[in-house]
Coordinates of C-alpha atoms and ligand atoms in Angstrom, one line a residue:
M240 CA 41.8 27.9 15.0
C241 CA 40.4 31.3 15.4
K242 CA 37.2 32.9 14.3
M243 CA 37.7 35.7 11.8
T244 CA 35.8 39.0 11.9
E245 CA 33.5 39.8 9.0
Q246 CA 35.9 42.3 7.7
E247 CA 38.8 39.8 7.7
L248 CA 36.7 37.2 6.0
I249 CA 35.7 39.5 3.2
E250 CA 39.3 40.7 2.7
S251 CA 40.8 37.3 2.6
F252 CA 38.1 35.8 0.3
P253 CA 39.7 36.5 -3.1
D254 CA 43.0 34.8 -2.0
A255 CA 41.1 32.0 -0.4
I256 CA 39.6 31.2 -3.8
K257 CA 42.8 31.8 -5.7
Y258 CA 45.0 29.6 -3.5
N259 CA 42.4 27.0 -2.7
H260 CA 42.2 27.9 1.0
I261 CA 38.5 27.3 0.2
F262 CA 38.2 23.6 -0.8
V263 CA 35.9 20.7 -0.6
Y264 CA 35.2 17.9 1.8
Y265 CA 33.2 14.9 0.7
Q266 CA 30.7 12.9 2.7
P267 CA 29.6 9.5 1.4
Q268 CA 26.0 8.6 1.0
V269 CA 25.3 4.9 1.6
N270 CA 22.6 2.3 1.1
H271 CA 22.2 0.9 4.6
N272 CA 20.8 -2.3 3.1
T273 CA 23.8 -3.2 1.0
G274 CA 26.5 -1.0 2.5
R275 CA 27.3 0.4 -1.0
M276 CA 28.0 4.0 -1.7
I277 CA 25.3 5.7 -3.8
G278 CA 26.8 9.2 -3.9
A279 CA 28.5 11.9 -1.8
E280 CA 27.9 15.5 -0.8
A281 CA 30.5 18.2 -1.5
L282 CA 30.8 20.4 1.6
I283 CA 32.7 23.7 1.6
R284 CA 35.7 24.1 3.9
W285 CA 38.0 27.1 4.5
K286 CA 41.4 26.8 6.0
H287 CA 42.9 30.3 6.5
P288 CA 46.8 30.2 6.5
V289 CA 46.8 32.2 9.8
Y290 CA 43.4 31.8 11.4
G291 CA 43.1 28.1 10.6
I292 CA 39.8 26.2 9.9
Q293 CA 36.7 28.3 9.6
Y294 CA 33.3 26.6 9.8
P295 CA 30.5 26.9 7.2
S296 CA 28.1 28.0 9.9
D297 CA 30.4 31.0 10.6
F298 CA 31.4 32.1 7.2
I299 CA 28.5 31.2 4.9
P300 CA 26.1 33.8 6.4
I301 CA 28.8 36.4 5.9
L302 CA 29.5 35.4 2.3
E303 CA 25.7 35.4 1.7
K304 CA 25.3 38.8 3.2
N305 CA 28.2 40.3 1.1
N306 CA 27.1 38.7 -2.2
L307 CA 30.2 36.4 -2.2
I308 CA 28.4 33.1 -1.8
I309 CA 27.9 32.7 -5.5
E310 CA 31.6 32.9 -6.1
A311 CA 32.2 30.4 -3.3
D312 CA 29.7 28.0 -4.7
I313 CA 31.0 28.3 -8.2
H314 CA 34.5 27.5 -6.8
V315 CA 33.1 24.4 -5.1
F316 CA 31.3 23.3 -8.3
R317 CA 34.5 23.8 -10.3
T318 CA 36.5 21.8 -7.7
V319 CA 34.1 19.0 -7.9
C320 CA 34.1 18.9 -11.7
D321 CA 37.9 18.9 -11.6
F322 CA 37.9 15.9 -9.2
I323 CA 35.3 13.9 -11.2
K324 CA 37.2 14.6 -14.4
R325 CA 40.5 13.4 -12.9
R326 CA 38.8 10.2 -11.8
L327 CA 37.2 9.6 -15.1
D328 CA 40.4 10.3 -17.0
A329 CA 42.2 7.8 -14.9
G330 CA 39.5 5.2 -15.7
L331 CA 38.5 5.1 -12.0
E332 CA 35.0 4.8 -10.5
I333 CA 33.1 7.7 -9.3
V334 CA 29.7 8.3 -7.7
P335 CA 27.4 11.2 -8.3
I336 CA 28.4 14.3 -6.2
S337 CA 25.8 16.6 -4.8
V338 CA 26.7 20.3 -4.7
N339 CA 24.9 22.8 -2.5
M340 CA 23.2 25.8 -4.1
S341 CA 22.6 28.7 -1.8
R342 CA 19.2 30.5 -2.1
Y343 CA 21.2 33.6 -3.2
D344 CA 22.4 31.5 -6.2
I345 CA 18.8 31.0 -7.0
Y346 CA 18.1 34.7 -7.0
N347 CA 21.0 35.1 -9.4
N348 CA 19.8 34.8 -13.0
D349 CA 22.9 33.3 -14.5
Y350 CA 24.1 30.9 -11.8
V351 CA 22.7 27.8 -13.6
D352 CA 24.2 28.8 -16.9
R353 CA 27.6 29.4 -15.3
I354 CA 27.8 26.0 -13.7
E355 CA 26.6 24.4 -16.9
E356 CA 29.5 26.2 -18.7
I357 CA 31.9 24.8 -16.2
R358 CA 30.5 21.3 -16.5
K359 CA 31.0 21.4 -20.3
E360 CA 34.5 22.8 -19.9
Y361 CA 35.4 19.8 -17.8
D362 CA 33.4 17.5 -20.0
V363 CA 31.8 15.8 -17.0
P364 CA 28.6 13.8 -17.8
V365 CA 25.7 15.4 -16.0
K366 CA 24.7 12.2 -14.3
Y367 CA 27.7 12.6 -11.9
L368 CA 26.4 15.9 -10.6
R369 CA 23.4 16.7 -8.4
I370 CA 22.3 20.0 -7.2
E371 CA 21.0 20.5 -3.6
I372 CA 18.5 23.3 -3.1
T373 CA 17.1 24.1 0.3
E374 CA 13.5 24.2 1.3
S375 CA 14.0 27.7 2.6
S376 CA 14.9 28.9 -0.9
A377 CA 11.1 29.1 -1.5
I378 CA 10.7 31.8 1.0
G379 CA 11.5 34.3 -1.7
G380 CA 8.8 33.0 -3.9
I381 CA 8.2 29.6 -5.3
E382 CA 8.0 30.7 -8.9
L383 CA 11.7 31.6 -8.9
V384 CA 12.7 28.3 -7.5
K385 CA 10.4 26.5 -10.0
N386 CA 12.2 28.3 -12.9
V387 CA 15.6 27.4 -11.6
L388 CA 14.5 23.8 -11.1
E389 CA 13.1 23.6 -14.6
K390 CA 16.4 25.0 -16.0
L391 CA 18.5 22.5 -14.1
H392 CA 16.2 19.7 -15.3
S393 CA 16.5 20.9 -18.9
Y394 CA 20.3 20.5 -18.6
G395 CA 19.8 17.1 -17.1
Y396 CA 20.7 17.7 -13.5
L397 CA 19.0 15.7 -10.7
V398 CA 17.9 18.1 -8.0
E399 CA 17.7 17.3 -4.3
M400 CA 15.5 19.1 -1.8
D401 CA 17.8 19.7 1.2
D402 CA 16.7 20.0 4.8
F403 CA 13.2 18.7 4.0
G404 CA 10.8 19.1 6.8
S405 CA 12.6 22.1 8.4
G406 CA 10.4 24.7 6.7
Y407 CA 6.9 25.8 7.6
S408 CA 5.1 24.4 4.6
S409 CA 7.3 21.5 3.3
L410 CA 4.4 19.6 1.9
N411 CA 3.2 22.5 -0.3
I412 CA 6.7 23.0 -1.6
L413 CA 7.0 19.4 -2.5
K414 CA 3.7 19.6 -4.3
D415 CA 4.9 22.5 -6.4
L416 CA 8.6 21.6 -6.9
A417 CA 9.3 18.4 -8.9
V418 CA 12.6 17.6 -7.1
D419 CA 14.2 14.2 -7.8
I420 CA 15.5 13.3 -4.3
I421 CA 14.5 14.4 -0.8
K422 CA 17.0 14.9 1.9
L423 CA 15.6 14.5 5.4
D424 CA 17.7 15.7 8.3
M425 CA 17.7 13.6 11.4
V426 CA 17.8 16.9 13.4
F427 CA 14.3 17.7 12.2
L428 CA 13.2 14.2 13.1
R429 CA 14.1 14.5 16.7
G430 CA 11.5 12.6 18.6
A431 CA 10.8 10.6 15.5
V432 CA 10.8 7.6 17.7
T433 CA 8.0 9.0 19.8
E434 CA 4.6 8.1 18.4
R435 CA 3.6 11.5 17.0
G436 CA 7.0 12.1 15.5
G437 CA 6.9 8.6 14.0
I438 CA 3.6 9.3 12.4
I439 CA 4.9 12.5 10.8
V440 CA 8.1 10.9 9.5
T441 CA 6.3 7.8 8.3
S442 CA 3.8 9.9 6.4
I443 CA 6.6 12.0 4.8
V444 CA 8.3 8.8 3.7
Q445 CA 5.0 7.4 2.4
M446 CA 4.3 10.6 0.5
A447 CA 7.8 10.7 -1.0
R448 CA 7.2 7.1 -2.1
W449 CA 4.0 8.2 -3.8
L450 CA 5.9 10.9 -5.6
N451 CA 8.4 8.3 -6.7
T452 CA 11.1 10.3 -4.9
P453 CA 13.9 8.6 -3.1
I454 CA 14.9 9.9 0.3
I455 CA 18.4 10.3 1.7
V456 CA 18.5 10.7 5.5
E457 CA 21.2 13.0 6.7
G458 CA 22.8 13.3 10.1
V459 CA 22.4 9.6 11.0
E460 CA 24.8 8.9 13.8
T461 CA 23.7 5.7 15.3
V462 CA 22.7 2.2 14.1
E463 CA 19.4 2.7 15.9
Q464 CA 18.6 5.7 13.9
A465 CA 19.6 4.0 10.7
D466 CA 17.6 0.9 11.5
Y467 CA 14.6 3.0 12.4
M468 CA 14.7 4.8 9.1
K469 CA 15.2 1.5 7.3
S470 CA 12.1 0.2 9.1
I471 CA 10.0 2.9 7.5
G472 CA 11.5 2.4 4.1
C473 CA 14.5 4.8 3.9
N474 CA 17.7 3.0 3.2
Y475 CA 19.8 5.8 1.9
I476 CA 21.9 7.4 4.6
Q477 CA 24.4 10.1 5.0
G478 CA 25.9 10.7 8.4
Y479 CA 28.7 10.1 10.9
L480 CA 27.5 6.5 11.3
Y481 CA 29.1 5.6 7.9
A482 CA 31.6 8.5 7.4
K483 CA 32.3 12.1 8.4
P484 CA 33.0 14.6 5.7
M485 CA 36.6 14.0 4.5
D486 CA 39.2 15.5 2.3
E487 CA 39.7 14.4 -1.3
D488 CA 42.6 11.9 -0.4
N489 CA 40.5 10.1 2.2
F490 CA 37.4 10.2 0.0
V491 CA 39.4 8.6 -2.8
K492 CA 40.4 5.8 -0.4
K493 CA 36.7 5.3 0.5
L494 CA 35.7 5.3 -3.1
D495 CA 38.2 2.5 -3.8
D496 CA 37.3 0.5 -0.7
M497 CA 33.6 0.6 -1.0
N498 CA 31.3 -0.9 -3.6
H499 CA 29.0 1.5 -5.4
E500 CA 25.5 1.3 -6.7
V501 CA 23.1 3.5 -8.5
M502 CA 20.2 4.9 -6.5
A503 CA 17.0 3.1 -7.3
P504 CA 13.8 5.1 -7.9
A505 CA 11.6 5.1 -4.9
I506 CA 9.2 2.7 -6.4
D507 CA 8.7 0.9 -9.7
L508 CA 5.2 1.7 -10.6
I509 CA 3.2 -0.3 -13.0
D510 CA 2.7 1.2 -16.4
N511 CA 0.6 4.2 -16.9
L512 CA 0.3 5.1 -13.2
E513 CA 2.0 8.3 -12.4
A514 CA 2.3 8.5 -8.7
G515 CA 2.9 12.2 -8.6
K516 CA -0.4 12.9 -10.4
F517 CA -2.1 10.6 -8.0
W518 CA -0.9 12.7 -5.1
N519 CA -1.8 16.0 -6.7
P520 CA -5.3 16.9 -5.4
K521 CA -6.2 18.5 -8.7
S522 CA -5.1 15.7 -11.0
L523 CA -7.4 13.5 -13.0
E524 CA -6.1 10.5 -11.2
T525 CA -7.1 11.9 -7.8
L526 CA -10.5 12.9 -9.3
I527 CA -11.0 9.4 -10.4
F528 CA -9.8 7.9 -7.2
S529 CA -12.0 10.2 -5.2
N530 CA -15.1 10.2 -7.2
Y531 CA -15.4 7.6 -9.9
V532 CA -14.1 4.3 -8.5
G533 CA -15.9 2.6 -5.7
A534 CA -14.6 2.3 -2.1
A535 CA -10.8 2.1 -2.5
A536 CA -7.7 2.3 -0.5
V537 CA -4.0 2.3 -1.2
F538 CA -1.7 0.5 1.2
T539 CA 1.8 -0.7 1.5
Y540 CA 2.9 -4.2 2.5
D541 CA 6.4 -4.7 3.9
S542 CA 7.2 -8.3 2.9
S543 CA 10.1 -8.7 5.3
K544 CA 8.2 -7.2 8.3
K545 CA 4.8 -8.5 7.3
R546 CA 3.5 -5.1 8.0
V547 CA 0.6 -3.3 6.3
E548 CA 0.1 0.4 6.3
I549 CA -2.8 2.3 4.8
I550 CA -1.7 5.3 2.8
R551 CA -4.9 6.7 1.3
V552 CA -8.5 6.0 1.4
N553 CA -11.2 7.7 -0.6
N554 CA -14.6 9.1 0.6
K555 CA -16.5 6.0 -0.4
Y556 CA -14.1 3.8 1.5
V557 CA -14.8 6.0 4.6
K558 CA -18.6 5.5 4.0
E559 CA -18.4 1.8 3.2
V560 CA -16.2 0.5 5.9
G561 CA -15.5 3.4 8.1
L562 CA -18.5 2.9 10.4
G563 CA -18.5 6.4 11.5
R564 CA -14.8 6.8 11.7
S565 CA -13.0 9.6 10.0
E566 CA -10.4 9.0 7.3
K567 CA -7.7 10.0 9.7
Q568 CA -8.9 7.6 12.3
I569 CA -9.0 4.8 9.7
I570 CA -5.4 5.4 8.7
K571 CA -4.2 5.8 12.3
D572 CA -6.2 2.8 13.7
H573 CA -5.3 0.4 10.9
S574 CA -3.9 -2.6 12.4
W575 CA -4.5 -6.3 12.6
K576 CA -6.5 -5.8 15.8
D577 CA -9.7 -5.7 13.7
F578 CA -9.0 -9.3 12.6
D579 CA -9.2 -12.5 14.5
E580 CA -6.6 -15.2 13.8
E581 CA -8.6 -16.9 11.0
N582 CA -9.4 -13.7 9.1
Y583 CA -5.9 -12.3 9.7
K584 CA -4.6 -15.4 7.9
I585 CA -7.0 -15.1 5.0
Y586 CA -6.1 -11.5 4.5
G587 CA -2.4 -12.0 4.8
D588 CA -2.5 -14.9 2.4
T589 CA -4.4 -12.8 -0.2
I590 CA -1.7 -10.1 0.0
K591 CA 0.9 -12.7 -0.5
R592 CA -0.9 -14.1 -3.5
A593 CA -1.3 -10.7 -5.0
V594 CA 2.4 -10.0 -4.6
K595 CA 3.2 -13.3 -6.2
S596 CA 0.8 -13.3 -9.1
G597 CA 0.7 -9.6 -9.9
E598 CA -2.9 -10.2 -10.6
E599 CA -6.0 -9.1 -8.9
E600 CA -6.8 -11.3 -5.8
T601 CA -9.9 -11.4 -3.8
C602 CA -10.9 -12.3 -0.2
E603 CA -13.7 -11.9 2.2
T604 CA -12.8 -11.2 5.8
W605 CA -14.8 -10.4 9.0
R606 CA -13.5 -7.7 11.2
K607 CA -14.5 -6.4 14.5
I608 CA -14.6 -2.6 14.4
C609 CA -14.8 -0.5 17.5
T610 CA -16.0 3.1 17.2
D611 CA -16.7 5.8 19.8
M612 CA -20.1 6.2 18.3
C613 CA -21.3 2.8 17.5
G614 CA -19.5 0.6 19.9
E615 CA -18.4 -2.7 18.5
D616 CA -19.6 -4.1 15.2
R617 CA -18.7 -7.0 13.1
V618 CA -18.4 -6.4 9.4
C619 CA -17.6 -8.5 6.4
I620 CA -15.4 -6.9 3.8
K621 CA -14.8 -8.2 0.3
T622 CA -11.4 -6.9 -0.9
E623 CA -10.1 -7.0 -4.4
M624 CA -6.4 -6.1 -4.4
R625 CA -3.6 -5.7 -6.8
V626 CA 0.1 -4.7 -6.6
I627 CA 0.7 -1.3 -8.2
G628 CA 4.3 -0.8 -7.3
R629 CA 7.2 -1.9 -5.3
T630 CA 10.4 -0.7 -3.7
G631 CA 12.7 -3.3 -2.2
D632 CA 10.7 -5.3 0.2
I633 CA 7.8 -2.8 0.2
Y634 CA 4.9 -3.3 -2.1
M635 CA 2.2 -0.8 -2.8
L636 CA -1.3 -2.2 -3.4
Y637 CA -4.5 -0.8 -4.6
A638 CA -7.6 -2.3 -2.9
M639 CA -11.3 -2.1 -3.8
V640 CA -13.5 -2.9 -0.9
H641 CA -17.2 -3.8 -0.5
N642 CA -19.0 -4.1 2.7
I643 CA -20.9 -7.4 2.2
T644 CA -22.0 -7.7 5.8
E645 CA -25.7 -7.6 4.9
E646 CA -25.4 -10.1 2.1
K647 CA -23.5 -12.4 4.4
K648 CA -26.0 -12.0 7.1
S649 CA -28.9 -12.9 4.9
Y650 CA -26.9 -15.8 3.5
S651 CA -26.4 -17.1 7.0
E652 CA -30.0 -16.4 7.8
L653 CA -30.9 -18.5 4.8
Y654 CA -28.6 -21.2 5.9
E655 CA -30.1 -21.0 9.4
S656 CA -33.6 -21.3 8.1
E657 CA -32.6 -24.3 6.0
R658 CA -31.0 -25.9 9.0
R659 CA -34.2 -25.1 11.0
F660 CA -36.2 -26.7 8.3
R661 CA -34.2 -29.9 8.4
F662 CA -34.5 -29.9 12.1
A663 CA -38.2 -29.5 11.8
S664 CA -38.6 -32.2 9.3
E665 CA -36.7 -34.5 11.7
Q666 CA -39.2 -33.6 14.4
A667 CA -42.3 -34.0 12.3
N668 CA -42.9 -37.1 10.2
V669 CA -41.6 -35.5 7.1
Y670 CA -39.2 -36.8 4.5
A671 CA -37.7 -34.1 2.4
W672 CA -35.5 -34.0 -0.7
E673 CA -34.2 -31.6 -3.2
Y674 CA -34.5 -32.3 -6.9
D675 CA -32.2 -30.6 -9.4
I676 CA -34.4 -30.2 -12.5
R677 CA -31.6 -29.5 -14.9
N678 CA -29.5 -32.6 -14.2
K679 CA -32.1 -34.9 -12.7
E680 CA -30.2 -35.2 -9.4
M681 CA -31.9 -35.8 -6.1
R682 CA -30.5 -35.1 -2.7
P683 CA -32.4 -36.8 0.2
C684 CA -32.6 -35.5 3.8
F685 CA -30.9 -37.4 6.5
R686 CA -34.1 -39.1 7.5
C687 CA -34.6 -40.5 4.0
M688 CA -31.1 -41.8 4.0
R689 CA -31.5 -43.4 7.3
D690 CA -34.9 -44.9 6.9
L691 CA -34.9 -45.7 3.2
K692 CA -31.2 -46.5 3.0
L693 CA -30.7 -43.9 0.2
P694 CA -27.3 -42.6 -0.8
P695 CA -26.7 -38.8 -0.4
L696 CA -27.1 -38.3 -4.2
L697 CA -29.3 -40.1 -6.6
K698 CA -28.8 -39.6 -10.3
N699 CA -31.4 -39.9 -13.0
Y700 CA -34.1 -39.4 -10.5
P701 CA -36.8 -40.8 -10.0
E702 CA -35.7 -44.1 -11.6
P703 CA -33.6 -45.3 -8.7
A704 CA -36.5 -44.7 -6.2
I705 CA -38.9 -46.6 -8.4
E706 CA -36.4 -49.4 -8.9
V707 CA -36.0 -50.0 -5.2
G708 CA -39.8 -49.9 -4.7
I709 CA -40.2 -46.8 -2.7
F710 CA -42.8 -45.7 -5.3
P711 CA -45.0 -48.7 -6.1
P712 CA -45.2 -49.7 -9.9
D713 CA -48.8 -48.5 -10.2
Y714 CA -47.8 -45.0 -9.3
A715 CA -44.5 -45.0 -11.2
D716 CA -45.7 -43.5 -14.4
M717 CA -47.6 -40.7 -12.6
Y718 CA -44.5 -39.9 -10.6
R719 CA -42.3 -39.9 -13.8
D720 CA -44.8 -37.6 -15.4
W721 CA -44.5 -35.2 -12.4
H722 CA -40.8 -34.7 -13.2
K723 CA -41.6 -33.9 -16.8
Q724 CA -44.0 -31.3 -15.6
L725 CA -41.4 -29.9 -13.3
E726 CA -39.1 -29.6 -16.2
K727 CA -41.8 -27.6 -18.1
G728 CA -42.1 -25.3 -15.2
V729 CA -45.1 -26.4 -13.1
D730 CA -44.9 -24.6 -9.8
H731 CA -46.6 -27.0 -7.5
L732 CA -47.6 -30.7 -7.4
E733 CA -49.2 -32.9 -4.8
A734 CA -50.9 -36.2 -4.2
I735 CA -51.4 -38.9 -1.6
I736 CA -49.2 -41.8 -2.5
P737 CA -48.8 -45.1 -0.7
L738 CA -45.1 -45.4 -0.2
T739 CA -42.5 -48.1 0.6
V740 CA -43.1 -51.8 0.7
G741 CA -45.6 -51.1 3.5
R742 CA -47.7 -48.9 1.2
V743 CA -48.1 -46.4 3.9
P744 CA -50.1 -43.3 2.7
F745 CA -47.9 -40.2 2.4
H746 CA -48.8 -36.7 1.4
V747 CA -46.2 -36.0 -1.3
R748 CA -45.6 -32.4 -2.5
Y749 CA -43.2 -30.6 -4.8
T750 CA -42.6 -26.8 -4.8
T751 CA -40.5 -25.3 -7.6
E752 CA -37.8 -22.7 -7.5
Y753 CA -37.0 -20.6 -10.5
D754 CA -34.0 -18.5 -11.6
E755 CA -34.2 -14.8 -12.4
N756 CA -35.3 -15.6 -16.0
G757 CA -38.2 -17.7 -14.7
K758 CA -36.6 -21.0 -15.6
P759 CA -37.2 -23.8 -13.2
I760 CA -34.0 -24.9 -11.4
K761 CA -35.0 -26.9 -8.4
A762 CA -37.9 -28.6 -6.8
Y763 CA -38.3 -29.2 -3.1
G764 CA -40.0 -32.5 -2.4
S765 CA -41.6 -33.6 0.8
A766 CA -43.5 -36.6 2.0
T767 CA -45.6 -36.3 5.1
L768 CA -47.1 -39.3 6.8
V769 CA -50.9 -39.1 6.7
I770 CA -51.8 -39.5 10.3
E771 CA -54.8 -39.7 12.5
E772 CA -55.9 -36.5 14.5
D773 CA -55.0 -38.0 17.9
E774 CA -51.4 -38.8 16.8
K775 CA -50.6 -35.1 16.2
G776 CA -48.5 -35.0 19.3
E777 CA -45.6 -33.0 17.8
T778 CA -46.5 -29.6 19.2
D779 CA -43.7 -29.9 21.7
G780 CA -41.3 -30.1 18.8
A781 CA -42.8 -27.1 17.1
E782 CA -42.3 -25.0 20.2
K783 CA -38.8 -26.1 20.4
I784 CA -38.3 -24.9 16.8
D785 CA -39.8 -21.6 17.6
G786 CA -37.2 -21.3 20.4
V787 CA -34.5 -21.9 18.0
E788 CA -35.9 -19.3 15.7
A789 CA -36.2 -16.8 18.5
N790 CA -32.5 -17.3 19.2
A791 CA -31.3 -17.2 15.7
G792 CA -33.3 -14.1 14.9
N793 CA -31.2 -12.1 17.4
Ligands
C2E271 P1 23.9 20.7 4.9 O1 23.9 21.0 3.4 O2 22.7 20.3 5.5 O3 25.1 19.7 5.1 C1 25.1 18.7 6.1 C2 25.8 19.2 7.3 O4 25.6 18.2 8.3 C3 27.3 19.3 7.1 O5 27.7 20.3 7.9 C4 27.8 17.9 7.6 O6 29.1 18.0 8.0 C5 26.9 17.7 8.7 N1 26.7 16.3 9.1 C6 26.9 15.3 8.3 N2 26.6 14.1 9.0 C7 26.4 14.5 10.2 C8 26.0 13.7 11.4 O7 25.9 12.5 11.4 N3 25.8 14.4 12.6 C9 25.9 15.8 12.6 N4 25.6 16.4 13.7 N5 26.2 16.5 11.5 C10 26.4 15.9 10.3 P2 28.7 21.4 7.4 O8 29.7 20.8 6.5 O9 29.3 22.1 8.6 O10 27.8 22.3 6.5 C11 26.8 23.1 7.1 C12 26.0 23.7 6.1 O11 26.7 24.7 5.4 C13 25.4 22.8 5.1 O12 24.3 22.1 5.6 C14 25.0 23.7 4.0 O13 23.8 24.3 4.3 C15 26.1 24.7 4.1 N6 27.1 24.4 3.1 C16 28.1 23.5 3.1 N7 28.8 23.5 2.0 C17 28.3 24.4 1.2 C18 28.5 24.9 -0.1 O14 29.4 24.5 -0.9 N8 27.7 25.9 -0.6 C19 26.7 26.5 0.2 N9 26.0 27.4 -0.4 N10 26.4 26.0 1.4 C20 27.2 25.0 1.9
CA272 CA1 23.3 20.0 1.6
CA273 CA1 20.9 19.1 4.9

């Protein structure tokens, strides 16, 4: 094995093509989840009869410089077609083979037509061929690459973006080039396991998922690397861990040994939702997401790991539940640490329900949010969520959120004041009850139940109270008439009535509550013992109540 000079390379190139000194190695691509082969990459090899094996890294730059790369690539493409054709003719299985396209091929106007001619010549269905273009091709101008991509697509080829993440503006390129598969190289992910690297890789993976673009990770050498990539949703792997590039004979053995499967799209999105558009900052979908829906977020849920990750939030979300945090911070901070155990369970159960039902599911959860600016705050968030897509174990959900903290607080204040009222009525000599005007039901206070032996609910009120003699017969008709007046909407009633068998004088009152249309719904009844001045010794109790109020008001 000896390195050839540039001159020697150029001179021996025609023979190398003619006598197949330039040939192809194949490297399988595998689904790490299932162990099945999903494709292979064709990699150029050159074995010089005298100088031995030459490495792509040594001879490709020279071929590129001397305008020979296109002939080399055409040779590789032809070799691959010939191989696939032989497999198909023999009735044997084959997987799609990816062929590399140099950026010099892109600059050449008829490269795509030439390979298409060859494909037709060998009569190989286009689904068995994929074309890899590198991110660096775009250096010469994105328009050119776009045209080539469109042409390849018009012939039916799937196109892979090779070495994704190596360039300086990968994300822009991805936005402009509608590639079908992304290839991430482990080399560019060095340090992926560090926190920062992890965030970058994870967001690339999430973005690819949004674009509905599967990812193949290259250069995977260890199980740890493969498992890490799997953990963030990348199952397709090409690397020494599964197989090194190999000659045709060995590849054929692999093909026969391994099961195969077709690559799945990154995510099955629900109808009418085109993820690519959703990602595009200028699309209508983004416009709608950003401006016309309420506070919303998109998150993924990994059902095997029980992990939730926020992908996108809109401005209203930031305003509604951000509490002064930026969008970045919300996405970065998102974790279950905001939730206590009870709320964590409520939220988790809602996700599971949404996954199971495919319908919109709702929950209300309290979260403790810490911010630099505001310190710690408790907020109650109502979330309506729905699954919009899935890939394997990972579901994508769309969530609309409402900050209902204020509502909840005023509800609990109301609850508190009712509790205080009950407490107060226990302290004073007050009997209280609630009368439901529409269905004639009465709910007595604890004191009524205890002293008057009433059940918690009395139907067809006031008849049962008259029957047991709480209201004496000579007052019964008046009391019945009160309830008819309540039904008609009278807002207030009062009288002194001697109550119970002891005929003790009580000040009986009703106050009516109306709905938003002014219809009477409830009346609050109370009966206060008419007492002598000197017996009003309950001021102690009243102070106590104030104390409660002072505490609850905080
Ligand atoms: P590439 O397209 O990124 O190909 C992947 C390279 O990574 C291959 O190197 C492969 O052997 C190597 N590789 C695969 N798994 C692992 C792994 O687990 N660890 C490590 N360290 N390396 C791994 P190779 O075959 O030497 O090719 C180098 C480059 O040469 C390719 O990079 C590609 O850019 C170019 N190339 C290869 N074949 C062709 C071809 O037919 N035409 C053109 N234009 N370029 C080609
Ligand atoms: Ca490649
Ligand atoms: Ca690569």
